[in-house]
Short mmCIF file of C-alpha atoms in Angstrom, two decimals:
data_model
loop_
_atom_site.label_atom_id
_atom_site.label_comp_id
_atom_site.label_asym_id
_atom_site.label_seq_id
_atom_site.Cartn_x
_atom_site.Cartn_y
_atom_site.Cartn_z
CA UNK A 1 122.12 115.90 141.05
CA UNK A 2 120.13 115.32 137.98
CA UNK A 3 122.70 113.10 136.73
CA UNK A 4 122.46 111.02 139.75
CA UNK A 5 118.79 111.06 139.42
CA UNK A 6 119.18 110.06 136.18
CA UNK A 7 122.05 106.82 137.10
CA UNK A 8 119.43 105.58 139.80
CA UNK A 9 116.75 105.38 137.72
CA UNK A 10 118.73 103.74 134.65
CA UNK A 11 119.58 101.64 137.55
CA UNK A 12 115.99 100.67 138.23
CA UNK A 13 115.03 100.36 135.07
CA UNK A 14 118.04 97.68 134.15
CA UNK A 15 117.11 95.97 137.54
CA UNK A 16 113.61 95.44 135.75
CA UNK A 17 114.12 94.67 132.61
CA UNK A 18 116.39 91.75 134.25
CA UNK A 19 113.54 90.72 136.23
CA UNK A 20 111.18 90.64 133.02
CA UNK A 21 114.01 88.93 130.91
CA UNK A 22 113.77 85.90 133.67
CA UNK A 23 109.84 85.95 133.55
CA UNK A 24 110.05 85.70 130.13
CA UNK A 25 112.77 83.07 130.22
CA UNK A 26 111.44 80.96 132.60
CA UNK A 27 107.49 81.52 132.21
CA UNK A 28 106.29 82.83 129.34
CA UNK A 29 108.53 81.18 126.09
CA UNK A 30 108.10 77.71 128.20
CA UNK A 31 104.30 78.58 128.20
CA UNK A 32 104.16 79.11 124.17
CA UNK A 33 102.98 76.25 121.89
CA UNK A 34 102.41 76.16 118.18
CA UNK A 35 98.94 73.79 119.35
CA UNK A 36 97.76 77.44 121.15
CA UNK A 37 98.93 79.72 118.61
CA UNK A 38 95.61 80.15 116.50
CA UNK A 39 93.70 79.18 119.38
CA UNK A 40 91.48 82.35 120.74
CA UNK A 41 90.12 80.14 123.58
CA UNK A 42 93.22 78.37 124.73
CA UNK A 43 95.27 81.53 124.24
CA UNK A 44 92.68 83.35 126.75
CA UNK A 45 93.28 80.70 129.08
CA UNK A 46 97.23 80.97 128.79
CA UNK A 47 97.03 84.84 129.26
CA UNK A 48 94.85 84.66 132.49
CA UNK A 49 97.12 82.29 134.04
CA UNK A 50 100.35 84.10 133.04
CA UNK A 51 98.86 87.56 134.32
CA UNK A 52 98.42 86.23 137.69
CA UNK A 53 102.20 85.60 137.47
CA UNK A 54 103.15 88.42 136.38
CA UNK A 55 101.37 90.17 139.26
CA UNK A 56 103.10 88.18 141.70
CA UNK A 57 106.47 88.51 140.53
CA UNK A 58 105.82 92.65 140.28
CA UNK A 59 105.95 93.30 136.83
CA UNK A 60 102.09 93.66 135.87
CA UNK A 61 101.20 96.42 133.70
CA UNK A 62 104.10 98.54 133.49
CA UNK A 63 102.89 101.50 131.43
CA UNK A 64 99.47 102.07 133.82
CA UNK A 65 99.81 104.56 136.28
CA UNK A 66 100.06 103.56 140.06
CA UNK A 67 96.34 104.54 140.75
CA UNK A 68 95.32 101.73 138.52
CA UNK A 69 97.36 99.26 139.12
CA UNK A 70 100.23 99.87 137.12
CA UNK A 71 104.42 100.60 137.37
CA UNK A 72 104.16 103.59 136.49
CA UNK A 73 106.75 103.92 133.79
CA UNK A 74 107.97 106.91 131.43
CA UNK A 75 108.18 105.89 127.49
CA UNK A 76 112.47 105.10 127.65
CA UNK A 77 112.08 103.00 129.95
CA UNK A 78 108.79 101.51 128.85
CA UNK A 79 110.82 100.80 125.54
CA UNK A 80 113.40 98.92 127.33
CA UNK A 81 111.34 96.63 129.39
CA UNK A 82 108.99 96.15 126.37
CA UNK A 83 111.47 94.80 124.14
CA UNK A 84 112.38 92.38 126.91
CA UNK A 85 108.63 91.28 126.85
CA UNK A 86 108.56 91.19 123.38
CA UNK A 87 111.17 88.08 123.29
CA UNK A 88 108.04 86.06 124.18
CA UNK A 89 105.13 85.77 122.17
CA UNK A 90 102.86 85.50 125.09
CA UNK A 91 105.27 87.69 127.09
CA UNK A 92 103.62 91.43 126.52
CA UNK A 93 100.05 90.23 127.22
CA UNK A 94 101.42 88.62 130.31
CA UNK A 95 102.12 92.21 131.48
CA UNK A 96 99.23 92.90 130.25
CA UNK A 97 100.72 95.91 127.75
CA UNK A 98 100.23 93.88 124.58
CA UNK A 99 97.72 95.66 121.90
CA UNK A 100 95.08 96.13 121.44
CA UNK A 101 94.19 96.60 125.15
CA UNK A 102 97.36 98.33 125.67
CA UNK A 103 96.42 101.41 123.51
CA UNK A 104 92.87 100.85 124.48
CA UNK A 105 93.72 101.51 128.10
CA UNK A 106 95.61 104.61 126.92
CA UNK A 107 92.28 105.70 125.41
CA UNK A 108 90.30 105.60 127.79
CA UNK A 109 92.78 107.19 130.48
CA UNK A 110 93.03 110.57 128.18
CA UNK A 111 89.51 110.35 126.73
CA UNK A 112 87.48 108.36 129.20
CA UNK A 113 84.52 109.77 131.85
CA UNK A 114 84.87 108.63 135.13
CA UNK A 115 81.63 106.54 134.16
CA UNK A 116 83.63 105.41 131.32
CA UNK A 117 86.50 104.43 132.89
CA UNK A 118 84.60 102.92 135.97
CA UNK A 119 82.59 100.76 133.81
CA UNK A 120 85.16 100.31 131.05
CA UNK A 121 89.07 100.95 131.99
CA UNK A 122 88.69 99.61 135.47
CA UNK A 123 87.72 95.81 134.40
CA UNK A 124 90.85 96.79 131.72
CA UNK A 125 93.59 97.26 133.69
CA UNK A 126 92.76 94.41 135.88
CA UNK A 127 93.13 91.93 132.81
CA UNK A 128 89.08 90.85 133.61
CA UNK A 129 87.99 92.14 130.43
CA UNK A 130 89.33 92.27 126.80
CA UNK A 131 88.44 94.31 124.33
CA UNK A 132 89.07 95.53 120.58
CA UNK A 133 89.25 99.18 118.30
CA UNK A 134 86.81 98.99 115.36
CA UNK A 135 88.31 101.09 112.48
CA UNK A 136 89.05 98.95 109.45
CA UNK A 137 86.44 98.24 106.89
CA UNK A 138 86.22 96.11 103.62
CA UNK A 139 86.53 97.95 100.40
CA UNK A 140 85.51 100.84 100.05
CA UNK A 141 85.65 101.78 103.47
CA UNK A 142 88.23 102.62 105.88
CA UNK A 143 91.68 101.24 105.66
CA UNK A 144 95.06 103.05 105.87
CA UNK A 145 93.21 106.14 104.71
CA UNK A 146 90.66 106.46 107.51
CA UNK A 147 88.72 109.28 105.69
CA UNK A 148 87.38 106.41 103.78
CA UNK A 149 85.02 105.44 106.79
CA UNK A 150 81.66 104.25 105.77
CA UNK A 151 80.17 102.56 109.09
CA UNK A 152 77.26 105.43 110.23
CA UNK A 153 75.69 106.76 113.64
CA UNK A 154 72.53 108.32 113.40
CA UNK A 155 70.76 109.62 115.79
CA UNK A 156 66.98 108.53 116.54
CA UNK A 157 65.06 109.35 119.64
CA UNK A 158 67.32 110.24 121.64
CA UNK A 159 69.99 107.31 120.60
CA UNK A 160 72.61 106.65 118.22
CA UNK A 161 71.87 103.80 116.14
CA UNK A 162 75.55 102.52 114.10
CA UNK A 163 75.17 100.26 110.98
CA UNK A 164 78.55 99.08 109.61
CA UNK A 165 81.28 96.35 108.79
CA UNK A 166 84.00 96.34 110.26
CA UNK A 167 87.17 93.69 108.91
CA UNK A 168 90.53 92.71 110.18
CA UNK A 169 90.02 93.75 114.46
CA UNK A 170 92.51 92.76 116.27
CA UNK A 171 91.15 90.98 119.39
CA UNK A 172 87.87 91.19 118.66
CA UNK A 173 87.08 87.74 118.85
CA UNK A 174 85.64 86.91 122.68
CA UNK A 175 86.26 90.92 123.52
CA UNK A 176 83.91 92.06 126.15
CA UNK A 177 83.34 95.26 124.12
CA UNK A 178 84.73 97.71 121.25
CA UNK A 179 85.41 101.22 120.52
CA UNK A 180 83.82 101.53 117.45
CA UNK A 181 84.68 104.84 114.90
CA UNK A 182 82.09 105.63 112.92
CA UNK A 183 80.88 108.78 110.61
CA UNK A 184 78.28 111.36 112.43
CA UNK A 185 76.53 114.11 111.03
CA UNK A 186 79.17 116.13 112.76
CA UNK A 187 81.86 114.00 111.76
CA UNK A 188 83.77 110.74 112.71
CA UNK A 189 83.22 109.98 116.28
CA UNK A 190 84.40 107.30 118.85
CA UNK A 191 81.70 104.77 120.55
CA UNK A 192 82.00 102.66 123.13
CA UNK A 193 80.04 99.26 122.27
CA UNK A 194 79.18 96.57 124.66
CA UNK A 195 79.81 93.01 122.81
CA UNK A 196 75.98 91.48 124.01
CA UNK A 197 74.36 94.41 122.30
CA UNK A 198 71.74 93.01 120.44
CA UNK A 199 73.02 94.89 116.93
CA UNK A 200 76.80 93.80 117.42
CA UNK A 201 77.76 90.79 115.84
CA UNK A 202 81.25 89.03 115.24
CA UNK A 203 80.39 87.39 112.32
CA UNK A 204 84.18 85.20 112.30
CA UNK A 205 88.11 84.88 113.67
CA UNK A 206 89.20 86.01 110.04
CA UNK A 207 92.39 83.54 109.67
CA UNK A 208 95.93 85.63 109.46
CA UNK A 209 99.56 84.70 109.07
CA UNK A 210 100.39 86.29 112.51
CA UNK A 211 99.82 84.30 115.45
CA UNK A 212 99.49 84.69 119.10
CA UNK A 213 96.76 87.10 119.01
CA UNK A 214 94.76 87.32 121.92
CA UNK A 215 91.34 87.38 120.48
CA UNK A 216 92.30 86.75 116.62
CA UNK A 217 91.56 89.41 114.09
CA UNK A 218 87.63 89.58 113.72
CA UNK A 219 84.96 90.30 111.07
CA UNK A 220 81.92 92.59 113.35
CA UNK A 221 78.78 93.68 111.61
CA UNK A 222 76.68 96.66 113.63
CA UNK A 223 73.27 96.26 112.30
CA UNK A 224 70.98 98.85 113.87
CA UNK A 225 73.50 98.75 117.08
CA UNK A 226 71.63 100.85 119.85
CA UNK A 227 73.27 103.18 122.16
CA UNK A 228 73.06 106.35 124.08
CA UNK A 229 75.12 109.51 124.67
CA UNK A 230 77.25 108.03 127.45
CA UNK A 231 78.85 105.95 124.43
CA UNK A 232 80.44 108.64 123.42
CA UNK A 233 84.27 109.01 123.82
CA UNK A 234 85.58 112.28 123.76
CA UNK A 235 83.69 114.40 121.81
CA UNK A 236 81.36 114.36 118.84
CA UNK A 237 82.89 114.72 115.43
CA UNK A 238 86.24 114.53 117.07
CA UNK A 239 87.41 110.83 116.69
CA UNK A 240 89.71 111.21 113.80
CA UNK A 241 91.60 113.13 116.27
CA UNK A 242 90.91 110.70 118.90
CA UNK A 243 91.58 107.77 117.06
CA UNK A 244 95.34 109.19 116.03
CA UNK A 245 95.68 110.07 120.06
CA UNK A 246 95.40 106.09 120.10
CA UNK A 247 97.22 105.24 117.34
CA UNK A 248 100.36 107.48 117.59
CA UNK A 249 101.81 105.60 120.92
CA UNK A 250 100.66 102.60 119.55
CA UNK A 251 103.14 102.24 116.08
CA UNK A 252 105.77 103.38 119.28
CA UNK A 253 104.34 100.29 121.15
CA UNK A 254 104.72 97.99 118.63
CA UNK A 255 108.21 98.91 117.58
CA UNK A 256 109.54 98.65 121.34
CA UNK A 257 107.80 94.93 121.48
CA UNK A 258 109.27 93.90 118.02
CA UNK A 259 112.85 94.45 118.68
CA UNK A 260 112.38 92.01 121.02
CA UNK A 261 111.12 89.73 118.63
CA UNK A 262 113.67 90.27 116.31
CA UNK A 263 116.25 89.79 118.85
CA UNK A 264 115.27 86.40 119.85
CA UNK A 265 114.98 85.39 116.30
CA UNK A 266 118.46 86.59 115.75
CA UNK A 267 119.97 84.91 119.05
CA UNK A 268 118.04 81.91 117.55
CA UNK A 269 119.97 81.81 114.48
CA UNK A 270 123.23 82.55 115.90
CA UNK A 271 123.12 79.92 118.31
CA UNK A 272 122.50 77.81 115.30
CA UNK A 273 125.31 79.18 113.33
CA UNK A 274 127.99 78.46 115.87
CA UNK A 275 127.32 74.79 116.19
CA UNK A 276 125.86 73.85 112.29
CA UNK A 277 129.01 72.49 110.42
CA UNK A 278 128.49 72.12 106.28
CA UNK A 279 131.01 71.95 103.60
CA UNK A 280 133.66 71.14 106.26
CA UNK A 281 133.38 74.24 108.40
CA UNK A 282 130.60 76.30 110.84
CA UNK A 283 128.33 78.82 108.97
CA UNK A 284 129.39 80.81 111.77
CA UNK A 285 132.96 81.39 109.84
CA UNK A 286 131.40 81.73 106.22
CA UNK A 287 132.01 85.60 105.27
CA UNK A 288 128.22 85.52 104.12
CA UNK A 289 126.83 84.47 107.48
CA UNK A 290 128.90 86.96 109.35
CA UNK A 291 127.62 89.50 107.22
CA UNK A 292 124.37 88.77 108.04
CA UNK A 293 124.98 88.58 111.45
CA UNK A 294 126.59 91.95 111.13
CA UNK A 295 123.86 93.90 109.56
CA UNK A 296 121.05 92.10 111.69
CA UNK A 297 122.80 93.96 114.82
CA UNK A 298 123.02 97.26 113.18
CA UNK A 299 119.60 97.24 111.91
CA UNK A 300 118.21 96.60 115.64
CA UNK A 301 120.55 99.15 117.09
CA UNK A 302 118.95 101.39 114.71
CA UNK A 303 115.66 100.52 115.27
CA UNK A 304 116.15 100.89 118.92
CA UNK A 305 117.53 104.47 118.71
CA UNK A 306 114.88 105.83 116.40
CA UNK A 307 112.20 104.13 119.32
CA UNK A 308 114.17 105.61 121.76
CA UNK A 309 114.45 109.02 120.18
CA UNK A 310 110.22 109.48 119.57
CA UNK A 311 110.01 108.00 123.57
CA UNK A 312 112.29 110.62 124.48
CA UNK A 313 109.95 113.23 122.99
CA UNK A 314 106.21 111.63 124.62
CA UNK A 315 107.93 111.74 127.72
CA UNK A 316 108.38 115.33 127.60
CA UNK A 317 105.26 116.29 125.93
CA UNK A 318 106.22 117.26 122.38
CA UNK A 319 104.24 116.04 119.35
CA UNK A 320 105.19 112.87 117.70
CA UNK A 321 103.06 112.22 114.18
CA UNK A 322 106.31 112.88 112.15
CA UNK A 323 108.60 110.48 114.41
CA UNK A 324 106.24 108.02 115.33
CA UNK A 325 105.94 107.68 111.18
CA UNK A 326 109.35 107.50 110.42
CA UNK A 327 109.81 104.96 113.48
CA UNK A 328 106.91 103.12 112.50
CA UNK A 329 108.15 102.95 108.58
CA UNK A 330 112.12 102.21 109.43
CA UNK A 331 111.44 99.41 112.46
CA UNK A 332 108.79 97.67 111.15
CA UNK A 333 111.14 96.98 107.75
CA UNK A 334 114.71 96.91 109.66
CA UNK A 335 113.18 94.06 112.08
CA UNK A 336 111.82 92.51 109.00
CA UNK A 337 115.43 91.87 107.75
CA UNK A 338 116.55 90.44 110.82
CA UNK A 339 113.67 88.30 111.10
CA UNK A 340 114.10 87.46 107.30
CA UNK A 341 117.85 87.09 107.36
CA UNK A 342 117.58 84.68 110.76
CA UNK A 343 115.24 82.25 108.51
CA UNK A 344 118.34 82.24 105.98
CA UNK A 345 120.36 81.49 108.04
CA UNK A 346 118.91 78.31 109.28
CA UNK A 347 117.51 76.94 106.30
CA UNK A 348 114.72 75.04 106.28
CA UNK A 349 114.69 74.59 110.80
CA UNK A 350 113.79 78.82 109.88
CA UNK A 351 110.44 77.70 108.12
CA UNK A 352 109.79 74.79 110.75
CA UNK A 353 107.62 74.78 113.79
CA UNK A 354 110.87 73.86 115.70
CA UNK A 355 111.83 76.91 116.60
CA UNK A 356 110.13 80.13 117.18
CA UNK A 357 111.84 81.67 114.47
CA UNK A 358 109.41 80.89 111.32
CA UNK A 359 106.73 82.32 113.06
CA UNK A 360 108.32 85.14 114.02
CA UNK A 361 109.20 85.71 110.56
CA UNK A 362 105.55 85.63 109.82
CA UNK A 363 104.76 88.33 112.08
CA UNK A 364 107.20 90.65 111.53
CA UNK A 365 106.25 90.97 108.02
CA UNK A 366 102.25 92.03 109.04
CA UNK A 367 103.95 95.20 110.96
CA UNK A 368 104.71 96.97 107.62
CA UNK A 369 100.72 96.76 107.23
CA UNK A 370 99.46 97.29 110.80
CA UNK A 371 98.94 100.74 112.18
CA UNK A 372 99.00 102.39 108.54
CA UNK A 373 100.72 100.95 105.68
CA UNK A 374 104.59 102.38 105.48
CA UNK A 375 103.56 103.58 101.74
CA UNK A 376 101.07 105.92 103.38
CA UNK A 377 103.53 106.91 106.23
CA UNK A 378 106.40 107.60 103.09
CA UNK A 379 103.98 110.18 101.42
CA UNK A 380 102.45 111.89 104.38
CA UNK A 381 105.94 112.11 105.59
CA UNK A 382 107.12 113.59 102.35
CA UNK A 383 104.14 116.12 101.74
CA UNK A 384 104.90 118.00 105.29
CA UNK A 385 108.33 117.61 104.65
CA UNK A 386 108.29 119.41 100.97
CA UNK A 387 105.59 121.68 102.35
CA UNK A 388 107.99 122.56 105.08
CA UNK A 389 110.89 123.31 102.59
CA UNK A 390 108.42 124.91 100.19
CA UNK A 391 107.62 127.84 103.31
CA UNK A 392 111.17 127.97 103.97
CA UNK A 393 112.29 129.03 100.49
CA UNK A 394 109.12 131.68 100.34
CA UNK A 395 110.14 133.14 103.55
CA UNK A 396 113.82 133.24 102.89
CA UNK A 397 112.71 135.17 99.60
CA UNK A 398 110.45 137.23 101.24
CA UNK A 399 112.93 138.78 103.62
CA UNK A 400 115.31 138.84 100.50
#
């Protein structure tokens, strides 16, 4: 019976991610436009419109619990629908499951009061509101080493007053407000920040190779930023903790929603390959381009398995830091290649505006950076790994 179980619900799940691949098809790729790409305002626009879509054609916000709004979906299948989004660079945002709202939502569901989530999460999940997670700083503050954190809450009559700089926030441009992590004198904690507070300013739209980005990437300044104890997310000294609760699923996210990427920019290239004819036959029977071809499709079937594997393990509870890393470190580089390799293989239409496939390219290559730099994944990997081994070989001697 659980096998059954099991068929019907591969069933569904198929069923949907046919249903998204038409969306995406048919609404979202004809909706892109390299005019909107760098565009916060327009893209905003764009977004709102598409969500209202995707709502009617039943595919809004599949990773949201039914209560608010949502499909409802497990991490598998989550990973298989969001690498049919991911095709479109307007496609996950549509569905409103694109980041930084995405693992924002996430947040606030595990963390969140119901004041919080009320005031915060509600306006969320219904696509009304945007907002961004304030971590990164400018040297020397926080970066991929988030011990590094230099923006302060103090407290002072009753209040906690931030001062900071924050760099490089994804969406924060137009958000409506930001979870902000700052030091306490009991240690980093999480804030929730509304955008018109009088001490919370977006100084810019910083300008980045990626594109698409609902909200750009901003530059915020918290100058004597006001707010009270109902801020607070979670607890007090605990957002370190907090923030990796956040940022675990999210490296997951991002790999399900680049395969699709990479996938289009591969079926981009093929397509291109089978009909371009130089030196008197189709690159699409030159031993290099086949090659290419080749290892493009092994590196995503790769990619997807690892994804797969770490979505197996959230959806039964277990604890993912070490294969969320290793996903994080192998898909962001494996979809890189494909991406990379795709260019290559249609010259200098790769590079163009023609075709998605330049700035897809682009973005791909920002993924090794985003969510922790795969350098810093590589050695915190290797410490636990050696420290593992190194308790192994004293217990085995111990019992010896």
């Amino acid at each position: 019976m659980v096998a059954e179980d099991d068929n019907i619900q591969d069933a569904g799940v198929q069923a949907l991610c046919a249903r998204v691949d038409r969306f995406v098809d048919e609404v979202a790729i004809p909706a892109e436009s390299p005019a909107i790409a760098r565009d916060v305002a327009q893209l905003d626009r764009r977004v709102t419109a598409l969500r209202q879509q995707a709502r009617a054609a039943g595919l809004y916000a599949p990773q949201l619990p039914p209560e608010w709004g949502g499909l409802g979906l497990g991490w598998r299948a989550l990973a298989r629908v969001l690498e049919s989004a991911g095709r479109s660079f307007l496609g996950p945002a549509a569905l409103n499951c694109a980041a930084p709202d995405q693992p924002n939502m996430l947040t606030l569901l595990r963390l969140g009061t119901p004041a919080q989530q009320a005031r915060y999460l509600a306006p969320l999940t219904r696509g009304e509101r945007r907002a961004c997670f304030a971590m990164t700083e400018p040297p020397p503050g926080a970066g991929s080493d988030p011990a590094m954190l230099r923006t302060r809450a103090e407290r002072h009559a009753g209040k906690w007053v931030l001062n900071g700089h924050k760099m490089f926030i994804s969406g924060g441009v137009g958000a409506d407000f930001a979870l902000v992590l700052a030091m306490t004198d009991a240690g980093a904690t999480l804030f929730l920040v509304d955008a018109d507070n009088p001490g919370y300013e977006v100084v810019r739209d910083i300008g980045m190779v990626t594109v698409y980005q609902i909200g750009g990437h901003a530059e915020i300044r918290l100058r004597d930023c006001v707010v009270d104890d109902s801020a607070v997310v979670g607890e007090p000294g605990l957002g370190m903790a907090h923030a990796q609760l956040r940022l675990e699923p999210a490296r997951l996210l991002h790999c399900m929603r680049y395969i699709g990427r990479a996938r289009r920019a591969l079926e981009t290239a093929q397509a291109h390959v089978l009909h371009r004819e130089s030196f008197g036959a189709r690159l699409a029977d030159l031993q290099q381009i086949q090659a290419m071809v080749a290892d493009s499709h092994i590196d995503l079937h790769a990619s997807r398995l690892l994804t797969l594997d770490c979505a197996a393990r959230m959806d039964l509870g277990q604890p993912v830091k070490e294969s969320s890393a290793m996903a994080k470190v192998f898909v962001s580089e494996a979809v890189g290649r494909v991406a990379d390799r795709a260019v290559q293989m249609m010259g200098a239409l790769g590079v163009s505006d023609d075709t998605p496939v330049g700035q897809i390219w682009q973005e791909l290559r920002a993924f090794r950076i985003y969510d922790g730099a795969n350098e810093l994944h590589r050695a915190t990997l290797a410490r636990r790994l050696l420290s593992r081994h190194r308790a192994a070989r004293e217990n085995a001697h111990d019992d010896q």
